[in-house]
Amino acid sequence: MSGPDLPWTPAPSAATADSLLPAAAASLEAELEWLASCLQARLGSYFGTPPSSPALPVDAPLLGQPGCPYAAAVQGHGLDPAERLVLALALAPSLRPQLLDVLWSPNTSIQRPYTEFGAIGGGPVCLPSGETACFLLAGDALALRLAAMRRLAPESRLARQDVLRVGPPAMSGSAGIPVSPLAGPLQVSPRFLAEALPGLPLPVSGEAGLPARRVFSGLGWHDLVLPAQTLAQLEDIALWLTHGHTLLHEWGLGRRSAPGHVSLFHGPSGTGKTLSAGLLGQRCGREVWRVDLSQVSSKYIGETEKNLARLFEAAEQAGWILFFDEADALFGKRTGVSDAHDRYANQEVSYLLQRIEAFAGVVILATNLRHNIDDAFLRRFHSVVAFPMPKAAERLRLWQESIPAAARLDPAIDLAALARRHEISGGTLLNVVRHACLQALGRGDTTLRPTDLDEGLRRELLKEGRTS
């Protein structure tokens, strides 16, 4: 399902995103007030005497202010009032969840929520479904319901332009029979959110439809403790993120080169591969999404390709960095084909490689063991970045920077000696500090004692099959 072929534009800076907030808030406030009025009018007419079902209970307000990205996105996609109303309904759980509480009202005659409202419960907020949208647009009028169903169909404009879709419906009964094709949640696409509300990573249900999750970090680029060569290679990727578009399109290299950049991060667990990917995105104003390989692969033929297609389309439009962890699960050394399952697995890998090579962005593949990656795949990568175990000087800096400001070191603790004696990764070291801090808090003081660190080290080394 692909949207319009729009070029990616860099994510706005924090200052730019902040300047857009007042206009976006004003537009969304008007849309949500309109939604509330439509809900009230629909419920009033539905329960009225006699009941009635007007096409749209309340006229749509004027859309947006100059410079408002939400208004521009809605107008750019040519959404009509009914589509705008469905979009506002889908955004309501994130922006004004209490607005939909009325849809949870119980039907006293059957002692459960009204079926026709289509509200999805079981969580802290009410989630609207495709059935909810049909009720809002049509009430009990069958002709209007059929028109509303067309607006939510897979071939509709909302879905075709990747604005909004109806997610998979819940399953009912032991036979696992779908309740209704429209019983799934309304899902706003991440691509549309990046266009309409830049800089606001709303946790709407549209993200749940992608086999990936966004990577966040509270650290900064200066917190990276890595060898100079590794940092230099990361700087090269940052240069691509900043100047790749100019290189390909203004300097003309795009005629001879792939449109994106593919990098392999390899090294032991806890050496900073995921952190580095997250900080690259933070530094260059890009979101980083970690791909869940368990959600990508499907036992149903063709589903894996659909999952990947949606992911890459969303990432390309929004300018995301895609981060594949444990990449050797897909790019490991190949064995002979013995059955249809092996042949199809090879087809999945080939399809993924095609999507990666055609992706006009940055893809980072991570593995703990480089030698597990097939050499045929290695040749396709633009850079291979090593994340070795930190040396003594780097470990000393990690020890020093990992101790919380609120904690105090016992004078008997020699961090330099610990750094020389124990060859551990930054992730392991952080676990040791965490253990020591918890022990201090348990005693009711703020002093980290040598025994706290020694016990933490012993436990971490035992996990790795080593002894001190």
XYZ file of N, CA and C in Angstrom, residues 51-307:
771
model
N -35.952 8.360 16.064
C -34.527 8.435 15.750
C -34.298 8.933 14.329
N -33.175 9.585 14.120
C -32.827 10.081 12.786
C -31.330 9.882 12.581
N -30.928 9.948 11.295
C -29.513 9.721 10.977
C -29.066 10.691 9.905
N -28.827 11.963 10.265
C -28.315 12.917 9.270
C -26.932 12.503 8.790
N -26.570 12.876 7.547
C -25.300 12.453 6.964
C -24.122 12.888 7.826
N -24.022 14.181 8.113
C -23.031 14.674 9.071
C -23.785 15.563 10.048
N -23.767 15.213 11.326
C -24.595 15.957 12.287
C -24.257 17.435 12.392
N -22.991 17.808 12.193
C -22.560 19.200 12.381
C -21.650 19.573 11.218
N -21.800 20.785 10.688
C -20.946 21.240 9.588
C -19.496 21.362 10.041
N -18.588 21.088 9.125
C -17.156 21.147 9.429
C -16.699 22.589 9.590
N -15.773 22.844 10.519
C -15.227 24.202 10.677
C -14.211 24.501 9.587
N -13.865 25.773 9.450
C -12.776 26.148 8.553
C -11.481 25.509 9.055
N -10.646 25.089 8.113
C -9.482 24.292 8.474
C -8.225 25.144 8.616
N -7.707 25.203 9.840
C -6.349 25.629 10.074
C -6.046 27.094 9.908
N -4.783 27.390 10.217
C -4.229 28.723 10.124
C -3.044 28.692 9.172
N -2.606 29.857 8.657
C -1.419 29.881 7.796
C -0.205 29.296 8.530
N 0.523 28.440 7.838
C 1.712 27.836 8.429
C 1.438 26.625 9.284
N 0.205 26.152 9.336
C -0.123 24.989 10.154
C 0.135 23.721 9.345
N 1.060 22.852 9.771
C 1.352 21.645 8.985
C 0.194 20.664 8.952
N -0.617 20.622 10.019
C -1.752 19.692 10.023
C -2.763 20.103 8.954
N -3.100 21.380 8.917
C -4.042 21.854 7.903
C -3.481 21.637 6.504
N -2.186 21.905 6.331
C -1.569 21.724 5.016
C -1.609 20.260 4.582
N -1.371 19.337 5.529
C -1.387 17.912 5.195
C -2.788 17.454 4.816
N -3.786 17.888 5.580
C -5.171 17.509 5.279
C -5.584 18.040 3.907
N -5.241 19.286 3.633
C -5.585 19.875 2.347
C -4.779 19.226 1.220
N -3.508 18.914 1.491
C -2.673 18.288 0.476
C -3.182 16.931 0.053
N -3.771 16.198 0.976
C -4.334 14.885 0.653
C -5.771 14.975 0.155
N -6.318 16.193 0.119
C -7.661 16.386 -0.420
C -8.758 15.735 0.390
N -8.610 15.696 1.717
C -9.596 15.020 2.551
C -10.881 15.840 2.640
N -12.020 15.162 2.467
C -13.305 15.839 2.587
C -13.750 15.838 4.048
N -14.862 16.522 4.384
C -15.262 16.611 5.793
C -15.434 15.260 6.483
N -16.006 14.278 5.799
C -16.190 12.969 6.434
C -14.844 12.325 6.754
N -13.883 12.455 5.857
C -12.552 11.883 6.100
C -11.842 12.643 7.214
N -12.012 13.955 7.253
C -11.434 14.739 8.356
C -11.986 14.289 9.696
N -13.291 14.010 9.729
C -13.926 13.599 10.981
C -13.388 12.244 11.446
N -13.214 11.315 10.520
C -12.653 10.007 10.876
C -11.217 10.167 11.371
N -10.448 11.055 10.745
C -9.075 11.295 11.183
C -9.053 11.876 12.594
N -9.928 12.840 12.877
C -10.005 13.404 14.227
C -10.400 12.335 15.245
N -11.297 11.435 14.840
C -11.703 10.334 15.724
C -10.521 9.431 16.040
N -9.689 9.141 15.043
C -8.533 8.277 15.257
C -7.477 8.942 16.141
N -7.360 10.274 16.075
C -6.366 10.992 16.878
C -6.831 11.242 18.313
N -8.129 11.173 18.541
C -8.687 11.541 19.843
C -8.094 10.756 21.015
N -7.835 9.428 20.924
C -7.272 8.723 22.089
C -5.944 9.284 22.562
N -5.170 9.886 21.662
C -3.885 10.467 22.045
C -4.017 11.922 22.472
N -4.946 12.657 21.851
C -5.028 14.094 22.079
C -6.071 14.480 23.137
N -7.185 13.769 23.181
C -8.234 14.084 24.152
C -9.020 12.800 24.445
N -8.413 11.873 25.182
C -9.035 10.547 25.369
C -10.385 10.585 26.065
N -10.594 11.546 26.956
C -11.868 11.589 27.689
C -13.052 11.886 26.781
N -12.765 12.414 25.589
C -13.837 12.761 24.665
C -14.625 11.523 24.236
N -13.981 10.359 24.236
C -14.620 9.135 23.744
C -15.212 8.278 24.850
N -15.114 8.735 26.105
C -15.633 7.920 27.210
C -17.112 7.598 27.047
N -17.864 8.488 26.391
C -19.299 8.276 26.226
C -19.581 7.005 25.431
N -18.629 6.560 24.610
C -18.835 5.365 23.800
C -18.767 4.085 24.614
N -18.310 4.218 25.868
C -18.269 3.058 26.752
C -19.560 2.913 27.557
N -20.512 3.767 27.314
C -21.759 3.720 28.086
C -22.407 2.348 27.936
N -22.818 1.710 29.038
C -23.411 0.366 28.936
C -24.857 0.416 28.449
N -25.199 -0.585 27.704
C -26.585 -0.793 27.301
C -27.272 -1.563 28.426
N -28.140 -0.903 29.170
C -28.712 -1.507 30.374
C -29.563 -2.731 30.067
N -30.083 -2.840 28.850
C -30.941 -3.981 28.530
C -30.143 -5.265 28.338
N -28.867 -5.134 27.930
C -28.052 -6.338 27.730
C -26.811 -6.337 28.626
N -26.629 -5.292 29.438
C -25.541 -5.206 30.413
C -24.158 -5.312 29.777
N -23.973 -4.668 28.650
C -22.658 -4.545 28.034
C -22.661 -3.333 27.117
N -21.487 -2.861 26.659
C -21.464 -1.669 25.804
C -22.279 -1.868 24.531
N -22.714 -0.761 23.970
C -23.490 -0.801 22.737
C -22.632 -1.345 21.592
N -23.121 -2.391 20.942
C -22.394 -2.996 19.818
C -22.157 -1.996 18.707
N -23.169 -1.177 18.413
C -23.078 -0.262 17.279
C -22.044 0.840 17.477
N -21.638 1.098 18.732
C -20.631 2.138 18.961
C -19.237 1.662 18.562
N -18.994 0.358 18.611
C -17.725 -0.206 18.155
C -16.527 0.135 19.012
N -16.733 0.570 20.265
C -15.594 0.960 21.112
C -14.783 -0.269 21.511
N -13.465 -0.122 21.494
C -12.559 -1.197 21.886
C -12.083 -0.918 23.304
N -12.424 -1.795 24.235
C -12.055 -1.604 25.636
C -10.859 -2.445 26.011
N -10.697 -2.664 27.314
C -9.595 -3.480 27.818
C -8.346 -2.704 28.130
N -8.336 -1.389 27.921
C -7.169 -0.569 28.198
C -7.557 0.662 28.993
N -6.588 1.554 29.228
C -6.884 2.760 30.014
C -7.745 3.775 29.284
N -7.788 3.705 27.943
C -8.603 4.653 27.179
C -9.453 3.879 26.188
N -10.522 4.524 25.762
C -11.408 3.952 24.751
C -10.783 4.142 23.370
N -10.686 3.061 22.601
C -10.131 3.138 21.260
C -11.258 3.028 20.239
N -11.320 3.935 19.267
C -12.354 3.845 18.237
C -11.973 2.822 17.169
N -12.954 2.159 16.639
C -12.732 1.172 15.585
C -13.341 1.668 14.283
N -13.240 0.846 13.244
C -13.930 1.174 12.004
C -15.433 1.233 12.188
N -15.955 0.391 13.099
C -17.389 0.428 13.404
C -17.770 1.759 14.045
N -16.889 2.281 14.906
C -17.151 3.583 15.532
C -17.264 4.672 14.467
N -16.355 4.629 13.486
C -16.395 5.620 12.411
C -17.688 5.500 11.612
N -18.113 4.257 11.342
C -19.367 4.068 10.600
C -20.556 4.617 11.383
N -20.575 4.379 12.693
C -21.684 4.896 13.498
C -21.685 6.423 13.501
N -20.500 7.014 13.628
C -20.416 8.476 13.660
C -20.899 9.083 12.349
N -20.529 8.472 11.223
C -20.893 9.026 9.916
C -22.306 8.665 9.496
N -22.825 7.504 9.959
C -24.076 7.001 9.397
C -25.183 6.780 10.395
N -24.861 6.648 11.669
C -25.909 6.288 12.613
C -26.496 4.937 12.253
N -27.824 4.878 12.083
C -28.497 3.628 11.759
C -28.967 3.579 10.310
N -28.500 4.542 9.482
C -28.934 4.597 8.082
C -28.057 3.684 7.235
N -28.662 2.660 6.633
C -27.877 1.659 5.923
C -27.161 2.239 4.708
N -27.826 3.116 3.946
C -27.178 3.695 2.766
C -25.951 4.507 3.166
N -26.082 5.289 4.257
C -24.928 6.062 4.726
C -23.833 5.142 5.267
N -24.225 4.024 5.891
C -23.228 3.083 6.399
C -22.419 2.486 5.240
N -23.094 2.121 4.164
C -22.378 1.571 3.013
C -21.377 2.587 2.460
N -21.781 3.860 2.422
C -20.856 4.904 1.956
C -19.678 5.043 2.915
N -19.945 4.943 4.227
C -18.865 5.029 5.212
C -17.919 3.845 5.087
N -18.462 2.657 4.815
C -17.614 1.471 4.654
C -16.676 1.639 3.459
N -17.146 2.282 2.412
C -16.290 2.520 1.246
C -15.123 3.440 1.604
N -15.383 4.401 2.488
C -14.311 5.320 2.893
C -13.225 4.613 3.708
N -13.565 3.479 4.306
C -12.613 2.757 5.155
C -12.061 1.509 4.486
N -12.439 1.271 3.244
C -11.988 0.076 2.536
C -10.495 0.173 2.212
N -9.829 -0.979 1.991
C -8.393 -0.960 1.681
C -8.036 -0.153 0.442
N -8.999 -0.010 -0.493
C -8.708 0.752 -1.718
C -9.170 2.199 -1.627
N -9.628 2.652 -0.454
C -10.109 4.019 -0.297
C -8.959 5.016 -0.341
N -9.306 6.292 -0.453
C -8.271 7.330 -0.494
C -7.476 7.372 0.804
N -8.144 7.208 1.945
C -7.431 7.243 3.227
C -6.346 6.175 3.284
N -6.669 4.980 2.813
C -5.688 3.900 2.842
C -4.688 4.023 1.699
N -5.165 4.398 0.522
C -4.298 4.477 -0.650
C -3.207 5.527 -0.473
N -3.543 6.639 0.185
C -2.555 7.683 0.435
C -1.847 7.488 1.771
N -2.082 6.363 2.423
C -1.433 6.005 3.686
C -1.636 7.080 4.747
N -2.889 7.504 4.877
C -3.277 8.439 5.931
C -3.798 7.669 7.141
N -4.665 6.714 6.885
C -5.339 6.005 7.969
C -5.864 4.687 7.426
N -5.877 3.672 8.265
C -6.453 2.386 7.891
C -7.128 1.767 9.108
N -7.926 0.743 8.874
C -8.517 -0.038 9.952
C -7.596 -1.216 10.225
N -7.151 -1.344 11.478
C -6.236 -2.403 11.827
C -6.910 -3.760 11.865
N -6.131 -4.818 12.125
C -6.702 -6.166 12.202
C -7.750 -6.237 13.303
N -8.897 -6.886 13.023
C -9.939 -6.979 14.043
C -9.587 -7.985 15.117
N -10.219 -7.833 16.275
C -10.064 -8.819 17.340
C -10.726 -10.125 16.903
N -10.262 -11.226 17.507
C -10.830 -12.517 17.187
C -11.788 -12.936 18.284
N -12.834 -13.617 17.928
C -13.863 -13.976 18.891
C -14.124 -15.467 18.854
N -14.212 -16.074 20.059
C -14.580 -17.475 20.145
C -13.427 -18.403 19.923
N -13.644 -19.672 20.233
C -12.575 -20.653 20.116
C -12.196 -20.901 18.684
N -13.105 -20.656 17.757
C -12.798 -20.877 16.343
C -11.981 -19.748 15.753
N -11.819 -18.667 16.486
C -11.023 -17.545 15.995
C -11.643 -16.846 14.813
N -12.957 -16.684 14.820
C -13.650 -16.054 13.703
C -13.677 -14.546 13.920
N -13.296 -13.726 12.931
C -13.332 -12.273 13.111
C -14.729 -11.776 13.435
N -14.791 -10.820 14.348
C -16.078 -10.216 14.684
C -16.627 -9.473 13.478
N -15.800 -8.642 12.872
C -16.213 -7.828 11.732
C -14.952 -7.251 11.114
N -14.904 -7.109 9.800
C -13.725 -6.479 9.182
C -13.478 -5.061 9.670
N -14.530 -4.408 10.182
C -14.396 -3.032 10.657
C -14.219 -2.945 12.166
N -14.056 -4.106 12.835
C -13.944 -4.103 14.289
C -12.542 -3.771 14.776
N -11.574 -3.682 13.870
C -10.214 -3.331 14.269
C -10.077 -1.849 14.561
N -9.001 -1.457 15.262
C -8.811 -0.048 15.636
C -8.461 0.836 14.445
N -8.877 2.088 14.505
C -8.437 3.070 13.512
C -6.961 3.373 13.752
N -6.156 3.307 12.707
C -4.713 3.496 12.831
C -4.247 4.609 11.900
N -3.768 5.704 12.476
C -3.170 6.787 11.693
C -1.748 6.381 11.346
N -1.361 6.549 10.101
C -0.046 6.073 9.678
C 1.073 6.977 10.208
N 2.223 6.399 10.581
C 3.368 7.211 10.995
C 3.804 8.200 9.927
N 3.644 7.818 8.656
C 4.021 8.717 7.562
C 3.191 9.998 7.616
N 1.877 9.863 7.785
C 1.019 11.051 7.835
C 1.329 11.886 9.071
N 1.583 11.220 10.213
C 1.905 11.970 11.427
C 3.179 12.783 11.248
N 4.193 12.191 10.605
C 5.446 12.918 10.382
C 5.214 14.138 9.506
N 4.253 14.044 8.600
C 3.937 15.159 7.699
C 3.071 16.214 8.384
N 2.074 15.739 9.154
C 1.080 16.657 9.701
C 1.459 17.225 11.059
N 2.193 16.459 11.853
C 2.568 16.899 13.198
C 4.055 16.647 13.413
N 4.926 17.336 12.678
C 6.366 17.083 12.787
C 6.881 17.389 14.189
N 7.766 16.504 14.660
C 8.368 16.712 15.969
C 7.502 16.278 17.126
N 6.318 15.698 16.850
C 5.424 15.230 17.915
C 5.207 13.730 17.741
N 6.028 12.898 18.381
C 5.890 11.439 18.236
C 4.708 10.911 19.035
N 3.491 11.132 18.531
C 2.296 10.709 19.254
C 2.220 9.190 19.314
N 1.904 8.630 20.484
C 1.801 7.172 20.594
C 0.448 6.669 20.133
N 0.115 6.947 18.861
C -1.180 6.508 18.360
C -1.070 5.079 17.870
N -2.229 4.456 17.660
C -2.238 3.042 17.334
C -1.658 2.738 15.971
N -1.444 3.748 15.122
C -0.847 3.491 13.822
C 0.529 2.885 13.928
N 1.276 3.218 14.984
C 2.601 2.645 15.145
C 2.530 1.155 15.416
N 1.417 0.710 16.018
C 1.289 -0.696 16.340
C 1.199 -1.554 15.093
N 0.863 -0.951 13.951
C 0.767 -1.722 12.731
C 2.094 -1.964 12.061
N 3.188 -1.377 12.546
C 4.496 -1.562 11.938
C 5.345 -2.509 12.782
N 6.174 -3.327 12.121
C 7.029 -4.266 12.865
C 8.285 -3.577 13.380
N 8.138 -2.441 14.045
C 9.291 -1.678 14.528
C 8.859 -0.797 15.684
N 9.839 -0.391 16.484
C 9.592 0.516 17.597
C 10.667 1.596 17.598
N 10.275 2.803 17.987
C 11.217 3.906 17.961
C 12.241 3.779 19.081
N 13.490 4.147 18.786
C 14.589 4.118 19.749
C 14.749 5.500 20.362
N 14.762 5.560 21.699
C 14.961 6.817 22.418
C 16.221 6.699 23.288
N 16.861 7.836 23.546
C 18.008 7.867 24.456
C 18.049 9.208 25.162
N 18.335 9.168 26.457
C 18.475 10.400 27.214
C 19.894 10.936 27.215
N 20.797 10.257 26.492
C 22.203 10.673 26.442
C 22.451 11.575 25.243
N 23.674 12.099 25.149
C 24.080 12.955 24.037
C 25.305 12.387 23.341
N 25.664 12.991 22.212
C 26.798 12.510 21.417
C 28.082 12.479 22.239
N 28.255 13.443 23.149
C 29.468 13.517 23.966
C 29.567 12.350 24.949
N 28.455 11.628 25.154
C 28.480 10.506 26.091
C 29.026 9.230 25.465
N 29.225 9.220 24.142
C 29.763 8.028 23.496
C 31.219 7.834 23.900
N 31.547 6.644 24.380
C 32.921 6.299 24.734
C 33.339 5.174 23.796
N 33.983 5.556 22.696
C 34.339 4.612 21.645
C 35.731 4.930 21.102
N 36.391 3.954 20.471
C 37.689 4.236 19.849
C 37.567 5.299 18.768
N 38.673 5.989 18.501
C 38.661 7.079 17.521
C 38.221 6.596 16.141
N 38.651 5.393 15.748
C 38.288 4.892 14.419
C 36.782 4.650 14.315
N 36.184 4.112 15.372
C 34.739 3.886 15.370
C 33.990 5.211 15.292
N 34.434 6.194 16.081
C 33.796 7.513 16.043
C 33.914 8.146 14.667
N 35.072 7.968 14.010
C 35.258 8.536 12.674
C 34.289 7.919 11.671
N 34.058 6.609 11.783
C 33.108 5.969 10.874
C 31.677 6.416 11.150
N 31.363 6.646 12.420
C 30.041 7.188 12.737
C 29.877 8.598 12.170
N 30.959 9.376 12.204
C 30.928 10.718 11.607
C 30.642 10.635 10.111
N 31.166 9.594 9.437
C 30.901 9.433 8.008
C 29.421 9.198 7.748
N 28.780 8.402 8.615
C 27.347 8.166 8.450
C 26.577 9.461 8.697
N 27.021 10.238 9.688
C 26.373 11.528 9.951
C 26.509 12.457 8.743
N 27.665 12.414 8.074
C 27.848 13.223 6.863
C 26.862 12.801 5.781
N 26.665 11.491 5.644
C 25.699 11.022 4.651
C 24.292 11.505 4.996
N 23.929 11.414 6.268
C 22.603 11.855 6.675
C 22.389 13.344 6.396
N 23.462 14.122 6.511
C 23.362 15.569 6.325
C 23.459 15.970 4.861
N 24.351 15.325 4.111
C 24.652 15.779 2.748
C 24.352 14.750 1.661
N 23.778 13.594 2.027
C 23.526 12.556 1.035
C 22.612 13.012 -0.080
N 21.562 13.761 0.250
C 20.631 14.226 -0.779
C 21.330 15.125 -1.784
N 22.178 16.018 -1.292
C 22.933 16.903 -2.191
C 23.871 16.100 -3.083
N 24.565 15.143 -2.494
C 25.516 14.320 -3.255
C 24.819 13.559 -4.382
N 23.662 12.992 -4.083
C 22.984 12.157 -5.071
C 22.302 12.971 -6.149
N 21.636 14.062 -5.745
C 20.758 14.751 -6.675
C 21.354 16.027 -7.265
N 22.108 16.784 -6.479
C 22.689 18.015 -7.018
C 24.047 17.749 -7.668
N 24.808 16.834 -7.099
C 26.098 16.482 -7.689
C 25.994 15.336 -8.691
N 24.818 14.707 -8.758
C 24.576 13.717 -9.797
C 25.077 12.312 -9.532
N 25.555 12.015 -8.327
C 26.066 10.675 -8.064
C 24.951 9.629 -8.026
N 23.716 10.085 -7.887
C 22.599 9.155 -7.832
C 22.433 8.322 -9.084
N 23.012 8.777 -10.220
C 22.933 7.993 -11.454
C 23.797 6.741 -11.385
N 24.797 6.745 -10.515
C 25.744 5.633 -10.447
C 25.733 4.902 -9.109
N 25.077 5.472 -8.124
C 25.174 4.932 -6.771
C 23.796 4.584 -6.226
N 23.773 3.695 -5.249
C 22.527 3.361 -4.555
C 22.003 4.600 -3.843
N 20.683 4.699 -3.640
C 20.107 5.932 -3.083
C 20.295 6.096 -1.585
N 20.788 5.071 -0.890
C 20.913 5.163 0.560
C 22.277 4.725 1.052
N 22.344 4.465 2.335
C 23.590 4.043 2.984
C 23.273 2.869 3.906
N 23.992 1.768 3.726
C 23.794 0.567 4.536
C 25.069 0.317 5.332
N 24.931 0.163 6.635
C 26.091 -0.026 7.506
C 25.886 -1.231 8.408
N 26.974 -1.957 8.661
C 26.958 -3.076 9.602
C 27.700 -2.666 10.863
N 27.033 -2.740 12.014
C 27.662 -2.533 13.313
C 27.924 -3.917 13.915
N 29.163 -4.201 14.270
C 29.440 -5.508 14.868
C 30.327 -5.339 16.094
N 30.079 -6.175 17.068
C 30.853 -6.133 18.303
C 30.091 -6.811 19.425
N 30.756 -7.087 20.539
C 30.110 -7.771 21.660
C 28.913 -6.991 22.190
N 28.035 -7.702 22.857
C 26.864 -7.072 23.460
C 27.289 -6.035 24.488
N 26.602 -4.887 24.506
C 26.880 -3.850 25.485
C 27.966 -2.877 25.104
N 28.444 -2.933 23.848
C 29.533 -2.039 23.435
C 29.034 -0.754 22.778
N 27.722 -0.554 22.671
C 27.214 0.743 22.215
C 26.621 0.777 20.833
N 26.271 -0.353 20.254
C 25.744 -0.357 18.887
C 24.378 0.329 18.815
N 23.452 -0.080 19.675
C 22.122 0.529 19.656
C 22.181 1.995 20.078
N 22.978 2.295 21.100
C 23.120 3.679 21.554
C 23.655 4.563 20.436
N 24.655 4.082 19.717
C 25.240 4.880 18.637
C 24.224 5.160 17.542
N 23.411 4.149 17.198
C 22.377 4.367 16.186
C 21.394 5.431 16.651
N 20.975 5.341 17.923
C 20.035 6.327 18.451
C 20.603 7.729 18.473
N 21.881 7.850 18.834
C 22.495 9.177 18.910
C 22.788 9.750 17.532
N 23.037 8.889 16.541
C 23.170 9.373 15.163
C 21.878 10.057 14.720
N 20.759 9.396 15.017
C 19.477 10.003 14.665
C 19.236 11.293 15.408
N 19.539 11.298 16.706
C 19.345 12.494 17.516
C 20.190 13.647 16.979
N 21.418 13.352 16.610
C 22.326 14.404 16.134
C 21.877 14.982 14.793
N 21.299 14.125 13.928
C 20.962 14.561 12.573
C 19.474 14.844 12.389
N 18.716 14.867 13.496
C 17.307 15.187 13.404
C 16.465 14.124 12.737
N 16.855 12.849 12.879
C 16.085 11.738 12.309
C 15.599 10.812 13.422
N 14.429 10.239 13.236
C 13.963 9.215 14.150
C 14.635 7.890 13.804
N 14.930 7.097 14.829
C 15.527 5.777 14.641
C 14.505 4.737 15.072
N 14.237 3.784 14.181
C 13.257 2.736 14.460
C 13.950 1.377 14.434
N 13.786 0.659 15.533
C 14.391 -0.670 15.673
C 13.412 -1.717 15.165
N 13.848 -2.491 14.182
C 12.980 -3.453 13.523
C 12.914 -4.737 14.346
N 11.695 -5.182 14.594
C 11.461 -6.425 15.324
C 11.378 -7.556 14.300
N 12.445 -8.342 14.181
C 12.489 -9.387 13.165
C 11.419 -10.447 13.387
N 10.984 -10.616 14.649
C 9.948 -11.609 14.911
C 8.612 -11.179 14.311
N 8.391 -9.854 14.184
C 7.164 -9.365 13.562
C 7.295 -9.275 12.054
N 8.540 -9.158 11.564
C 8.742 -9.078 10.117
C 8.429 -10.415 9.479
N 8.981 -11.491 10.034
C 8.826 -12.813 9.454
C 7.440 -13.360 9.773
N 6.809 -13.936 8.779
C 5.483 -14.513 8.949
C 5.443 -15.880 8.304
N 4.699 -16.782 8.929
C 4.568 -18.124 8.366
C 3.653 -18.125 7.147
N 2.932 -17.035 6.932
C 2.020 -16.973 5.804
C 2.734 -16.383 4.592
N 2.664 -17.088 3.486
C 3.371 -16.673 2.280
C 2.870 -15.295 1.842
N 3.789 -14.408 1.614
C 3.467 -13.063 1.163
C 3.318 -12.047 2.270
N 3.072 -12.481 3.524
C 2.875 -11.536 4.612
C 4.165 -10.829 4.992
N 5.299 -11.545 4.961
C 6.577 -10.916 5.289
C 6.851 -9.746 4.355
N 6.627 -9.955 3.065
C 6.868 -8.897 2.096
C 5.947 -7.700 2.335
N 4.689 -7.965 2.717
C 3.763 -6.864 2.999
C 4.221 -6.071 4.216
N 4.658 -6.780 5.272
C 5.138 -6.101 6.471
C 6.331 -5.213 6.156
